mmCIF file of C-alpha atoms in Angstrom:
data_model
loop_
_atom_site.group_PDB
_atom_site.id
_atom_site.type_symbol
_atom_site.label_atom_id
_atom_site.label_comp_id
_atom_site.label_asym_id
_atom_site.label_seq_id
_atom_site.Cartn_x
_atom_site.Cartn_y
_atom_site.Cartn_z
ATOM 1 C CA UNK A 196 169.203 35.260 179.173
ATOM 2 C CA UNK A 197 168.734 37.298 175.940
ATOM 3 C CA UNK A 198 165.941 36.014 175.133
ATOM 4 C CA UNK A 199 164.498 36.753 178.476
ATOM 5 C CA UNK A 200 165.744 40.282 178.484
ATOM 6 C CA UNK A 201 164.628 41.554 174.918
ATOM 7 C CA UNK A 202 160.797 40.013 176.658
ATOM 8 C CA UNK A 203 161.236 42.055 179.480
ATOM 9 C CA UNK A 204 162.167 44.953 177.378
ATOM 10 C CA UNK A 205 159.269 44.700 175.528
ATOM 11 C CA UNK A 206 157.277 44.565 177.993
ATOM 12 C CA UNK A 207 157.695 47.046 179.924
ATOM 13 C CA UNK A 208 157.498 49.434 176.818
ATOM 14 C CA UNK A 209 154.096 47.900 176.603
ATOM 15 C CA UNK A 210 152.911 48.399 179.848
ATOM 16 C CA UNK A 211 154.657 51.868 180.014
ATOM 17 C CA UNK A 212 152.394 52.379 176.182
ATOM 18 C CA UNK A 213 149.217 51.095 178.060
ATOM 19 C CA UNK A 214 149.803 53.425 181.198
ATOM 20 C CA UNK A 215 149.877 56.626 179.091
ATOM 21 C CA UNK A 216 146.918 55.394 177.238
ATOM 22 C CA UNK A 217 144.879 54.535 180.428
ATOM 23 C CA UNK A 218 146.018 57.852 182.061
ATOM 24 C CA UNK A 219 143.387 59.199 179.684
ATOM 25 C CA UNK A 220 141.194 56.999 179.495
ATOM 26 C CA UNK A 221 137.705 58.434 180.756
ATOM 27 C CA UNK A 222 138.900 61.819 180.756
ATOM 28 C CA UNK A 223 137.345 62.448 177.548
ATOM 29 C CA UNK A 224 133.486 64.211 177.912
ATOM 30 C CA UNK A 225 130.444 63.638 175.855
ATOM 31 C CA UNK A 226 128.170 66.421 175.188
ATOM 32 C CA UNK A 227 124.211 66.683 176.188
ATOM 33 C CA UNK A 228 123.327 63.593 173.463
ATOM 34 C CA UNK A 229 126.073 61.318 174.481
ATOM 35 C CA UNK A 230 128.830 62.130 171.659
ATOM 36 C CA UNK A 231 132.185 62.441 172.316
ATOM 37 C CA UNK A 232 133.499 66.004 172.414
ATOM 38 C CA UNK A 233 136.565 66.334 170.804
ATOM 39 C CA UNK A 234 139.501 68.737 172.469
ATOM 40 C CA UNK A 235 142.009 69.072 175.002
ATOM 41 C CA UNK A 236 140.864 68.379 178.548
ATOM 42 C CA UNK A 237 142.967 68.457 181.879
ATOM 43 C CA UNK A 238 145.135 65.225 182.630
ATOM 44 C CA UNK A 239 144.293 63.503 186.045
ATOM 45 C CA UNK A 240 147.735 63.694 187.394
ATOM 46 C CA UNK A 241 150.136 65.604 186.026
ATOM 47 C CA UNK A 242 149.375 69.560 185.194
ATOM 48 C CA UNK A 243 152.571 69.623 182.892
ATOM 49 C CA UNK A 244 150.566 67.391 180.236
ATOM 50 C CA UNK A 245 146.834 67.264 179.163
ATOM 51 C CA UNK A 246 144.489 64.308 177.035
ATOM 52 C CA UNK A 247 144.049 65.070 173.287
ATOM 53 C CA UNK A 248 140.790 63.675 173.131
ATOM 54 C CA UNK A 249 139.145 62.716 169.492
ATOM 55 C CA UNK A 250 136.200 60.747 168.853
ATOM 56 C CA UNK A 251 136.254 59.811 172.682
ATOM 57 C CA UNK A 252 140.048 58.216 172.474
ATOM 58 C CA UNK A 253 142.131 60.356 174.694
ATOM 59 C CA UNK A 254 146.106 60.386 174.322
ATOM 60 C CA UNK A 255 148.590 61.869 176.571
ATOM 61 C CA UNK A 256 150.381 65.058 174.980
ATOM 62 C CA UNK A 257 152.868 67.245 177.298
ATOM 63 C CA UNK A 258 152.786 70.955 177.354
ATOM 64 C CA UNK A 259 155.608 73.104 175.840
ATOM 65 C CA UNK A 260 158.871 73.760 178.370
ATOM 66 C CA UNK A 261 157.599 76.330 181.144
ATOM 67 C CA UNK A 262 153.979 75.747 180.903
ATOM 68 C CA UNK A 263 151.213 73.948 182.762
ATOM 69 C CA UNK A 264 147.932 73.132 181.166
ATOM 70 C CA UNK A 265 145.135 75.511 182.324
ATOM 71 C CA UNK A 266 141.738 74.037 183.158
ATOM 72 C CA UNK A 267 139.647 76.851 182.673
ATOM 73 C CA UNK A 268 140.802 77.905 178.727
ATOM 74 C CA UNK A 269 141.915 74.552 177.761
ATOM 75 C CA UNK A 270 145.218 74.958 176.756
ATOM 76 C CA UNK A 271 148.905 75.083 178.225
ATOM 77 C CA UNK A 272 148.951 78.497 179.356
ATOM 78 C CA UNK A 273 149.959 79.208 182.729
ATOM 79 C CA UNK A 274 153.578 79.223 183.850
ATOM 80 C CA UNK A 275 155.143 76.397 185.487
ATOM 81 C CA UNK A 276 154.392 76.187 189.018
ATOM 82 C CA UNK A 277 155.798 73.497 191.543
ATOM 83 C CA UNK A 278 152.508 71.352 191.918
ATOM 84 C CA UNK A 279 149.326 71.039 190.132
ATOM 85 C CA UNK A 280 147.416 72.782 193.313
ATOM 86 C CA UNK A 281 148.885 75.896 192.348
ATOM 87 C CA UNK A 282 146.745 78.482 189.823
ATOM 88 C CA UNK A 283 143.628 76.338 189.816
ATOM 89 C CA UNK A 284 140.031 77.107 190.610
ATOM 90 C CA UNK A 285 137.896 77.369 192.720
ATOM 91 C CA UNK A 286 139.793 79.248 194.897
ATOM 92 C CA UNK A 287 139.687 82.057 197.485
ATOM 93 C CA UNK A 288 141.695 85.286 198.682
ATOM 94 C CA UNK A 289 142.557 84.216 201.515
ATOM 95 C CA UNK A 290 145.325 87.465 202.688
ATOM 96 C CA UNK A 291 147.360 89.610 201.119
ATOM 97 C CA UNK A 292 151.325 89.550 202.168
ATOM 98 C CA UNK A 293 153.155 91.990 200.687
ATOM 99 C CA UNK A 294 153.271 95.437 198.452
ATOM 100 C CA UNK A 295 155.806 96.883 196.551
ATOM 101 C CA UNK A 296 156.322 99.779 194.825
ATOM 102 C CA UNK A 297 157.754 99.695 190.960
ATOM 103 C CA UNK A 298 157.434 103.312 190.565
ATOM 104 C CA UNK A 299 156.352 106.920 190.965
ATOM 105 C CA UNK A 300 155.278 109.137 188.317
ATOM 106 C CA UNK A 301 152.025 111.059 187.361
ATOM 107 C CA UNK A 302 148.754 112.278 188.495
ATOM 108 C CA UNK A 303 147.053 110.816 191.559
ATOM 109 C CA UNK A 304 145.303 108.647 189.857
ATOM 110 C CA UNK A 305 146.073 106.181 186.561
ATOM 111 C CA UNK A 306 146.745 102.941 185.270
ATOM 112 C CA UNK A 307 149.819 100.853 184.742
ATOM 113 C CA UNK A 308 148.690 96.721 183.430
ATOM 114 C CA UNK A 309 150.240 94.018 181.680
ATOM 115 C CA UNK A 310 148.795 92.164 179.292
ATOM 116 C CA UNK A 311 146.359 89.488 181.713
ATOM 117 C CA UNK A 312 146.676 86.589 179.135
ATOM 118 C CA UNK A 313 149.801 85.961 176.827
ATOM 119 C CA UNK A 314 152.331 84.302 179.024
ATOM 120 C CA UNK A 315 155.096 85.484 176.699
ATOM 121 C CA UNK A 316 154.341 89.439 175.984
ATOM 122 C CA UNK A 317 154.252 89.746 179.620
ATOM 123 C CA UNK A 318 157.587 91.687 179.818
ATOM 124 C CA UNK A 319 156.106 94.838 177.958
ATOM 125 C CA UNK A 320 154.230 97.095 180.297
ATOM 126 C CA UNK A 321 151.542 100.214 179.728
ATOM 127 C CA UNK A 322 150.669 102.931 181.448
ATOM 128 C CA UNK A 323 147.479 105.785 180.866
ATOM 129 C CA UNK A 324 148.260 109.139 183.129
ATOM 130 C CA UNK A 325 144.486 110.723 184.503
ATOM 131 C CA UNK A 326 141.172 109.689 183.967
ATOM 132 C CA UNK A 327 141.014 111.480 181.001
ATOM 133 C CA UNK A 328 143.224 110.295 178.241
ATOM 134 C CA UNK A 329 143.948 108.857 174.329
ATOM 135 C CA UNK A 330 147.630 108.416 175.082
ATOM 136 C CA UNK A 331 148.846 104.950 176.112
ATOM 137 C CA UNK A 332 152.298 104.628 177.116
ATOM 138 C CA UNK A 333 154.319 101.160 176.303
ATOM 139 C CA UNK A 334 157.450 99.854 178.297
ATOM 140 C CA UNK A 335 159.494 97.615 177.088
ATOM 141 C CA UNK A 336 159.822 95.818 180.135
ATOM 142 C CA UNK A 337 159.431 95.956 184.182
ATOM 143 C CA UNK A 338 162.910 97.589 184.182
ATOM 144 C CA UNK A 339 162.482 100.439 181.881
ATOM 145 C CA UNK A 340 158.924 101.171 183.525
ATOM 146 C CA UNK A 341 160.371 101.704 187.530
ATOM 147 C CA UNK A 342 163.231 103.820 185.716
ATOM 148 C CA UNK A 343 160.353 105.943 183.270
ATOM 149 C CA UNK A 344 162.048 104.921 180.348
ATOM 150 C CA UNK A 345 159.257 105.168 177.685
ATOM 151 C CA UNK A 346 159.290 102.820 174.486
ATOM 152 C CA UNK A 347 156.754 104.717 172.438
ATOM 153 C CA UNK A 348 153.837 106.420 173.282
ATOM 154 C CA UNK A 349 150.634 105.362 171.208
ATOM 155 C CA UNK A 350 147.471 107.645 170.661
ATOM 156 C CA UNK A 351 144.314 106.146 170.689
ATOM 157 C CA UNK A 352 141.456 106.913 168.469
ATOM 158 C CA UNK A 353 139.719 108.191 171.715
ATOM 159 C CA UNK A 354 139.896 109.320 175.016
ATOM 160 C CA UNK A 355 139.609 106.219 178.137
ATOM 161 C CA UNK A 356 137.897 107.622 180.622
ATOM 162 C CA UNK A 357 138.554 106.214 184.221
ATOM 163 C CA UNK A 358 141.324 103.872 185.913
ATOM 164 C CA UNK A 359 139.305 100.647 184.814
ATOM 165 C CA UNK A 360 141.549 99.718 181.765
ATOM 166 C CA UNK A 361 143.258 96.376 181.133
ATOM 167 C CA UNK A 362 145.309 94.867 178.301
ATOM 168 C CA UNK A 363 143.807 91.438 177.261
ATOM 169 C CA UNK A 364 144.910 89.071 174.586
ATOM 170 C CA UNK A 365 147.221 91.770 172.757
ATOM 171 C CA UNK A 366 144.005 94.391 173.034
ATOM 172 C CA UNK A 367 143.085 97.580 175.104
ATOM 173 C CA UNK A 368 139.926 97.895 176.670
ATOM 174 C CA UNK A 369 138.717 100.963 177.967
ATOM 175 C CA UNK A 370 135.796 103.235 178.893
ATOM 176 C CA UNK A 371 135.405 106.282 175.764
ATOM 177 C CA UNK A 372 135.042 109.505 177.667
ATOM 178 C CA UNK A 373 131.789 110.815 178.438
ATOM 179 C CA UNK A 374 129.746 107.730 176.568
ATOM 180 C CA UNK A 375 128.350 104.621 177.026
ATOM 181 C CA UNK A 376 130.682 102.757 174.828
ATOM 182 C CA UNK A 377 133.417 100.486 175.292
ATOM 183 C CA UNK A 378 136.640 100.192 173.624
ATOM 184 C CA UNK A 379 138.579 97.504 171.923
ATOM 185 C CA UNK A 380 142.183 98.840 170.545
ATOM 186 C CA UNK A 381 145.080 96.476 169.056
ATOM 187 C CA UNK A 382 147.845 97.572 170.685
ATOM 188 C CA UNK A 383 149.968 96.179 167.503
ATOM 189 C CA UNK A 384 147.065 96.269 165.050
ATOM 190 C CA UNK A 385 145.703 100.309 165.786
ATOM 191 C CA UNK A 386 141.909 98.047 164.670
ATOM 192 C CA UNK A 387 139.504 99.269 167.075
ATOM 193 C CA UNK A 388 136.101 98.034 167.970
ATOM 194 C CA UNK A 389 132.923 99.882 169.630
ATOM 195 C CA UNK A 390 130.246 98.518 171.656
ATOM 196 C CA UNK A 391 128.037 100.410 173.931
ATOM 197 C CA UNK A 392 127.401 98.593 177.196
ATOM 198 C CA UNK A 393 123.771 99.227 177.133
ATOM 199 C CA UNK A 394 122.065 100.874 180.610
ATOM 200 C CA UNK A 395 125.322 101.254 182.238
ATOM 201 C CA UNK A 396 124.702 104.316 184.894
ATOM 202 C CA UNK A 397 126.425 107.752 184.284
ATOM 203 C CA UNK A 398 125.407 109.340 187.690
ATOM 204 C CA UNK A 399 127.564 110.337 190.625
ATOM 205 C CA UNK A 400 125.983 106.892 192.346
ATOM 206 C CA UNK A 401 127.337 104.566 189.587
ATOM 207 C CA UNK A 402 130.973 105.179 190.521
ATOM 208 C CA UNK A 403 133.477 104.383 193.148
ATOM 209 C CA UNK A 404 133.353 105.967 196.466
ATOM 210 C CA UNK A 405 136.517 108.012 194.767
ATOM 211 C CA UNK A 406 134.683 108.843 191.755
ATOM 212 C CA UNK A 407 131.691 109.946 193.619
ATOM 213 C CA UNK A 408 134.058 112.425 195.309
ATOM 214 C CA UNK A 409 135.315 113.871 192.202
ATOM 215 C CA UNK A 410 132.010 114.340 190.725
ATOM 216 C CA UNK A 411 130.263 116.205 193.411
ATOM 217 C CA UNK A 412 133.890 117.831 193.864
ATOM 218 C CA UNK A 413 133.604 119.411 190.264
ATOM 219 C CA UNK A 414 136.444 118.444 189.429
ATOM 220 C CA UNK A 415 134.515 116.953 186.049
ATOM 221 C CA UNK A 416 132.129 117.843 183.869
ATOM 222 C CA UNK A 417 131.857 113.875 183.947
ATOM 223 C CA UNK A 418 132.936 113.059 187.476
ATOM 224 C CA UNK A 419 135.817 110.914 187.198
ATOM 225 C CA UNK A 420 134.828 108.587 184.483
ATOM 226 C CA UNK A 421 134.713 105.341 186.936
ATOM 227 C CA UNK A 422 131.519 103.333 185.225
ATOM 228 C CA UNK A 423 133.130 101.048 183.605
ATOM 229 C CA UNK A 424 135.548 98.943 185.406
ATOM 230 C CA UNK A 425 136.852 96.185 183.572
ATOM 231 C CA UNK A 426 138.732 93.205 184.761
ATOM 232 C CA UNK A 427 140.396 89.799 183.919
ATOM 233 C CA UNK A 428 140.839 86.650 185.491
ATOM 234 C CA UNK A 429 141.506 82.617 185.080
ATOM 235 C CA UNK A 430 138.225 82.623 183.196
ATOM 236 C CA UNK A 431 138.541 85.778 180.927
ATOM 237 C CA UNK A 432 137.515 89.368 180.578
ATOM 238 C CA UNK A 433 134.495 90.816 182.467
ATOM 239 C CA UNK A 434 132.964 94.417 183.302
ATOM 240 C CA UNK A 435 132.068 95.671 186.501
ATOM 241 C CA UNK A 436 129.557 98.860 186.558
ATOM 242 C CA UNK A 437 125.912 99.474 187.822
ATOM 243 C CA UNK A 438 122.697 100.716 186.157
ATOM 244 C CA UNK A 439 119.091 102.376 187.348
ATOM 245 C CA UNK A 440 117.676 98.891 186.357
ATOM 246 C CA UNK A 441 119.496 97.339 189.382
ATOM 247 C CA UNK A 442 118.968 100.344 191.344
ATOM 248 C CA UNK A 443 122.801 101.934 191.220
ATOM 249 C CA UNK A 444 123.769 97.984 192.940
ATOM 250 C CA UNK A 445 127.333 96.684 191.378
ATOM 251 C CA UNK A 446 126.892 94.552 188.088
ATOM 252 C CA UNK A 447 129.081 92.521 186.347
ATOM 253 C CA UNK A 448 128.869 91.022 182.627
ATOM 254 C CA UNK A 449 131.027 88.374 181.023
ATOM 255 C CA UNK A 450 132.427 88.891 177.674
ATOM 256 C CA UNK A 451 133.434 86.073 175.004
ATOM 257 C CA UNK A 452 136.485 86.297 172.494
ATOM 258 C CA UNK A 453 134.399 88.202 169.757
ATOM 259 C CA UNK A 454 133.490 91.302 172.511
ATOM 260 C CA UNK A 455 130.242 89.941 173.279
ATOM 261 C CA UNK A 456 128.283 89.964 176.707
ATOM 262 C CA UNK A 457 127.357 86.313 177.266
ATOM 263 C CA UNK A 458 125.802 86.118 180.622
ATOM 264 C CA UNK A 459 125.391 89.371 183.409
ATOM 265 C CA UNK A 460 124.783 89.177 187.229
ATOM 266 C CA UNK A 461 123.792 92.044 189.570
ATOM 267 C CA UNK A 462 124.634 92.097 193.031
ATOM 268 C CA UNK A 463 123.477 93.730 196.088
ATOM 269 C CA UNK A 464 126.562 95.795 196.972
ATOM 270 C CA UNK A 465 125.739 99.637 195.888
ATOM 271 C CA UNK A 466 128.901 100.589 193.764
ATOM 272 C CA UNK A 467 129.136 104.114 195.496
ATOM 273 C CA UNK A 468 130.074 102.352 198.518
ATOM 274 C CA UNK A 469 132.936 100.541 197.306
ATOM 275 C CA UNK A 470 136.279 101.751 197.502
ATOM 276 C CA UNK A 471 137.235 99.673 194.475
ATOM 277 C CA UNK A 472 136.727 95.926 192.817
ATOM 278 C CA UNK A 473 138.782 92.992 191.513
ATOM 279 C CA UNK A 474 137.684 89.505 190.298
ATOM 280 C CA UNK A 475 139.795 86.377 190.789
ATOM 281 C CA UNK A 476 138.623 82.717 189.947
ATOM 282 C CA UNK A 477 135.143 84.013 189.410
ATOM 283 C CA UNK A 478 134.900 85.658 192.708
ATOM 284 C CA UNK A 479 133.959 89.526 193.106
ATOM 285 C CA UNK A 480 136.096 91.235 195.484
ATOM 286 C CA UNK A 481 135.076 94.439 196.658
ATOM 287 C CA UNK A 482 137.642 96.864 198.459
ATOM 288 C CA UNK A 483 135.583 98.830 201.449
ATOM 289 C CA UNK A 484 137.050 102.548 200.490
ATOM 290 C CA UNK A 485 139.749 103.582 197.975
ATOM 291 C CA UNK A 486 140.908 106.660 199.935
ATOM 292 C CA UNK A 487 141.663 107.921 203.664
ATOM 293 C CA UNK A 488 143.603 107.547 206.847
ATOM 294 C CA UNK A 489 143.747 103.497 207.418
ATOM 295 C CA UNK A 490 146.250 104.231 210.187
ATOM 296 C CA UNK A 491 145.372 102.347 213.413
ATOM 297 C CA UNK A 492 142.220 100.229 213.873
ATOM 298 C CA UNK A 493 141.183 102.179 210.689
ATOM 299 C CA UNK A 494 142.051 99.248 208.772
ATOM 300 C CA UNK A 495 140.892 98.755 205.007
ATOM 301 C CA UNK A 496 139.356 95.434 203.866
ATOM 302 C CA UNK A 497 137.785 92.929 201.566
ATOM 303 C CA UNK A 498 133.955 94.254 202.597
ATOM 304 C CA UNK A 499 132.460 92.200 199.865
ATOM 305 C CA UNK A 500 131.895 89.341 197.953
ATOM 306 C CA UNK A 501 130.238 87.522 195.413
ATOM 307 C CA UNK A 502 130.553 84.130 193.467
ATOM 308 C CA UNK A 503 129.241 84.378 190.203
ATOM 309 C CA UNK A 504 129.698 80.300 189.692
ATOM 310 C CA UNK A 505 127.026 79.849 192.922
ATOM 311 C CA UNK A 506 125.121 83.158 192.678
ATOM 312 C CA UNK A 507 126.055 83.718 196.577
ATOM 313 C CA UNK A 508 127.619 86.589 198.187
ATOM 314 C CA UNK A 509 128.622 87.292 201.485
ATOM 315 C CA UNK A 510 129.763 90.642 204.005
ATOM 316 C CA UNK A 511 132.890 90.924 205.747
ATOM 317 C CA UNK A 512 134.816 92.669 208.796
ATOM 318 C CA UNK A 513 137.641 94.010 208.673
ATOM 319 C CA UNK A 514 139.307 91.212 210.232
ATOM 320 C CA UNK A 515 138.323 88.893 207.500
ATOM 321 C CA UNK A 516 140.691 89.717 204.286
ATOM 322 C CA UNK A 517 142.626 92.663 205.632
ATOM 323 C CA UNK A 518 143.391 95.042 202.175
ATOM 324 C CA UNK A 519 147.013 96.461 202.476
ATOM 325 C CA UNK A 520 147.160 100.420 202.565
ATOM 326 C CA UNK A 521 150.650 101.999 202.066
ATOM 327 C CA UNK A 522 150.700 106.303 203.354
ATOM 328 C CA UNK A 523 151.406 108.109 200.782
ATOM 329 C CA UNK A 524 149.920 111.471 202.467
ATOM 330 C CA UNK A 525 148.550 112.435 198.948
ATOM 331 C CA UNK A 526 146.079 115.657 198.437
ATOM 332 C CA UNK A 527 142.483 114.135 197.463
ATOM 333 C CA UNK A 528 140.377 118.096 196.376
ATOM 334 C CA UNK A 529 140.960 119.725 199.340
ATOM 335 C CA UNK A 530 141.867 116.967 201.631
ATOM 336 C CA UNK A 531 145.374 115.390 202.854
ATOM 337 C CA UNK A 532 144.350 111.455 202.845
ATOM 338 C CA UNK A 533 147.172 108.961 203.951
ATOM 339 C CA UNK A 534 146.084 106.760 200.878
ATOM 340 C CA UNK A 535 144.341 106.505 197.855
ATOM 341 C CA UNK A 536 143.865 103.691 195.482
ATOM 342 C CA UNK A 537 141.997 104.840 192.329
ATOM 343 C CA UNK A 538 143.058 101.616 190.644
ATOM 344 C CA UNK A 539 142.460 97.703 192.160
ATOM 345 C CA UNK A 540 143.309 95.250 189.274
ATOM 346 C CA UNK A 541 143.985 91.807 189.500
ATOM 347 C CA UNK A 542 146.533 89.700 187.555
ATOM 348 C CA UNK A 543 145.647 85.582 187.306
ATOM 349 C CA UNK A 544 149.247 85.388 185.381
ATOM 350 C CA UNK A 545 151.685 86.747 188.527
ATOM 351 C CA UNK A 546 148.741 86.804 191.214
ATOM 352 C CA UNK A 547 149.505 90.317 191.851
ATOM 353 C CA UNK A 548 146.835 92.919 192.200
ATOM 354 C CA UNK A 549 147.957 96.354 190.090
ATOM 355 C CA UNK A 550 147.159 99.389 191.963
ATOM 356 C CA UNK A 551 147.656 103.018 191.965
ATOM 357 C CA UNK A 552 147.816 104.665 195.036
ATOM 358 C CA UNK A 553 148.817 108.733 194.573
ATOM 359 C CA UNK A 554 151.152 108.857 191.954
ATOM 360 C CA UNK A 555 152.763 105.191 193.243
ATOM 361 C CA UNK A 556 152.824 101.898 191.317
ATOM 362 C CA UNK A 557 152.124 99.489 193.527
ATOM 363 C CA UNK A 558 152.039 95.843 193.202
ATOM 364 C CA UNK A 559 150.500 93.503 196.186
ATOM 365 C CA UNK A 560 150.926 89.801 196.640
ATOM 366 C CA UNK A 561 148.149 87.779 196.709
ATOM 367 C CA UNK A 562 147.483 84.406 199.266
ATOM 368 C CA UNK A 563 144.935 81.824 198.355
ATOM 369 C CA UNK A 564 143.185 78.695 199.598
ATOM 370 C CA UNK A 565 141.504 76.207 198.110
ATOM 371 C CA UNK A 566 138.208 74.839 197.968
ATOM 372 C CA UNK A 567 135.621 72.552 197.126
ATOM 373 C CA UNK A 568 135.543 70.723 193.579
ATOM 374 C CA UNK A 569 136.159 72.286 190.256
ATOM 375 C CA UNK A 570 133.685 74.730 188.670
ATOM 376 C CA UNK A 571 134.937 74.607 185.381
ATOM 377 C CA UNK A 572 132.107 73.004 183.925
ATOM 378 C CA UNK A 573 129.836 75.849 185.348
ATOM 379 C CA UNK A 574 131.761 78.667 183.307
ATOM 380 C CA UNK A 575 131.503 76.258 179.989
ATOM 381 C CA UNK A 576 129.474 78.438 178.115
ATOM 382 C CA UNK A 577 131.513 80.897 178.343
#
């Protein structure tokens, strides 16, 4: 009976060996001329683990406690969700269920993000007051943010102009006032980094319908600053903004980890008639108007959309995506409006948009659906 035992021990440890081996086996990709690519690549069953693959052998490896691999990046990134269906693309909006409001303080319009990438800095929070500022305000977490309990305050080397800021990867990005140029800041670091994005518009056309307000308002020299709009989701950091080339239309460019544009499609949505814009799993989303009474059948939507992975867009009604509009009876120049979002962002880490409505914080749940088979490979230049 020993005997017989110590085999079957054996071999099940075998077959359990051979399992995990086969698990990867084929998962591993060979580039254009048939060689292996070496890397980590998505597991075929189980999110919580991914294939090592070297010289075409792929072995099973499990991601660190709290993590799921991501299949975009390539790496165990996102948080641990309850099945692998969850946090994958493609993908699509498919409602939004609830807003709430974390807090109240400042001008009418602003900024409050969190940093769109590293899982664990995602406590600390930052705010920038105005369209028109070089101070950047740091939280220590969600707590001392709704209470306005400010950790430090940093000043950057320039002035962001806008609501179109986001924290990626430990770095601010921003608009510099009155120029063409982009910023990269280290929040940690203070190194900053300055690109112009070349052609971007600077007219009263190449903004938001809110923007467009404020600059034939004179209420700035340089409207309100809204050109540059940039945004992160599952696949990264892009830039949303318009130019005379594509005749005032909304662009958007992708950037790679050094701060480089690697690949740019226009649309044919004219950026003065949107109310705002997000991007989630390489979708555009387009908000239909950022400010007014949405009281009744006045209802606010997704009025736009365009998939960057299929170079298709489509128009919507408002019963479509219905965009959620909380009253906040604010005073927009010489107009009482019932709401009025200056800021759309979206997170891919909570699946939250970040907005600012008045002088509110909001935060707004986001519902998808799923679709179709992955993209990944089209987004692997990027």
């Amino acid at each position: 009976m020993r005997s017989y035992t110590g085999v079957l021990f054996w071999a099940i440890c075998i077959v359990g060996i051979v399992w995990a081996q086969d698990a990867c086996t084929g998962q591993c990709p060979n580039d254009e001329t048939g060689n292996p690519v070496d890397g980590n690549f998505a597991h075929p069953a189980d999110c919580s683990k991914y294939c090592a693959c070297n010289g075409g052998v792929g072995t099973e490896q499990s991601c660190p406690d709290g993590l799921v691999f991501d299949p975009v990046l390539n790496i165990c990134n996102w948080p641990e969700v309850t099945n692998c269906t969850q946090n994958e693309c493609p993908r699509t909006v498919s409602n939004f269920t609830r807003t709430s409001t974390y807090a109240q303080f400042g001008m009418i319009w602003g900024a409050w993000m969190k940093d769109d990438y590293v899982l664990a800095d995602g406590v600390r929070v930052w705010l920038i007051n105005g369209i028109n500022s070089a101070e950047l305000l740091e939280f220590a977490n969600e707590l001392d943010y709704t209470n306005g309990v400010i950790g430090r305050i940093i000043t950057l080397p320039f002035n962001c102009a806008g609501t179109g800021h986001v924290v990626y990867k430990g770095d601010l990005y921003c608009n510099i006032y009155a120029t063409r140029n982009m910023l990269r800041y280290g929040i940690d670091t203070g190194a900053s980094e300055i690109k112009e994005l070349v052609g971007v518009g600077v007219s009263a056309v190449d903004e938001y319908d809110w923007g467009y307000k404020a600059f034939t308002d004179g209420d700035s020299s340089w409207g309100s600053g809204a050109f540059i709009d940039f945004a992160v989701d599952e696949y990264g950091l892009w830039v949303i903004y318009s130019s005379d080339a594509t005749f005032n239309k909304i662009t958007v460019s992708k950037f790679d980890d050094e701060f480089n544009l690697t690949d740019t499609q226009s649309t044919n949505y004219d950026k003065v008639l949107a109310g705002n814009a997000f991007i989630a799993c390489g979708i555009l989303y387009v908000v239909q108007a950022s400010y007014g009474d949405f009281s009744g059948s006045n209802n606010n939507y997704i009025r736009y959309t365009y998939d960057f992975a299929f170079n298709t867009d489509a128009n919507l009604g408002p019963l479509d995506i219905p965009f959620p509009t909380v009253d906040r009876s604010c005073m927009v120049g010489n107009t009482n409006v019932n709401s009025f979002y200056s800021r759309v962002s979206y997170s891919a880490q909570d699946e939250k948009i970040y907005a600012w409505n008045c002088a509110f914080h909001e935060r707004i749940d986001v519902a998808f659906s799923q679709q179709g088979e992955s993209i990944v490979r089209l987004y692997a230049d990027y």
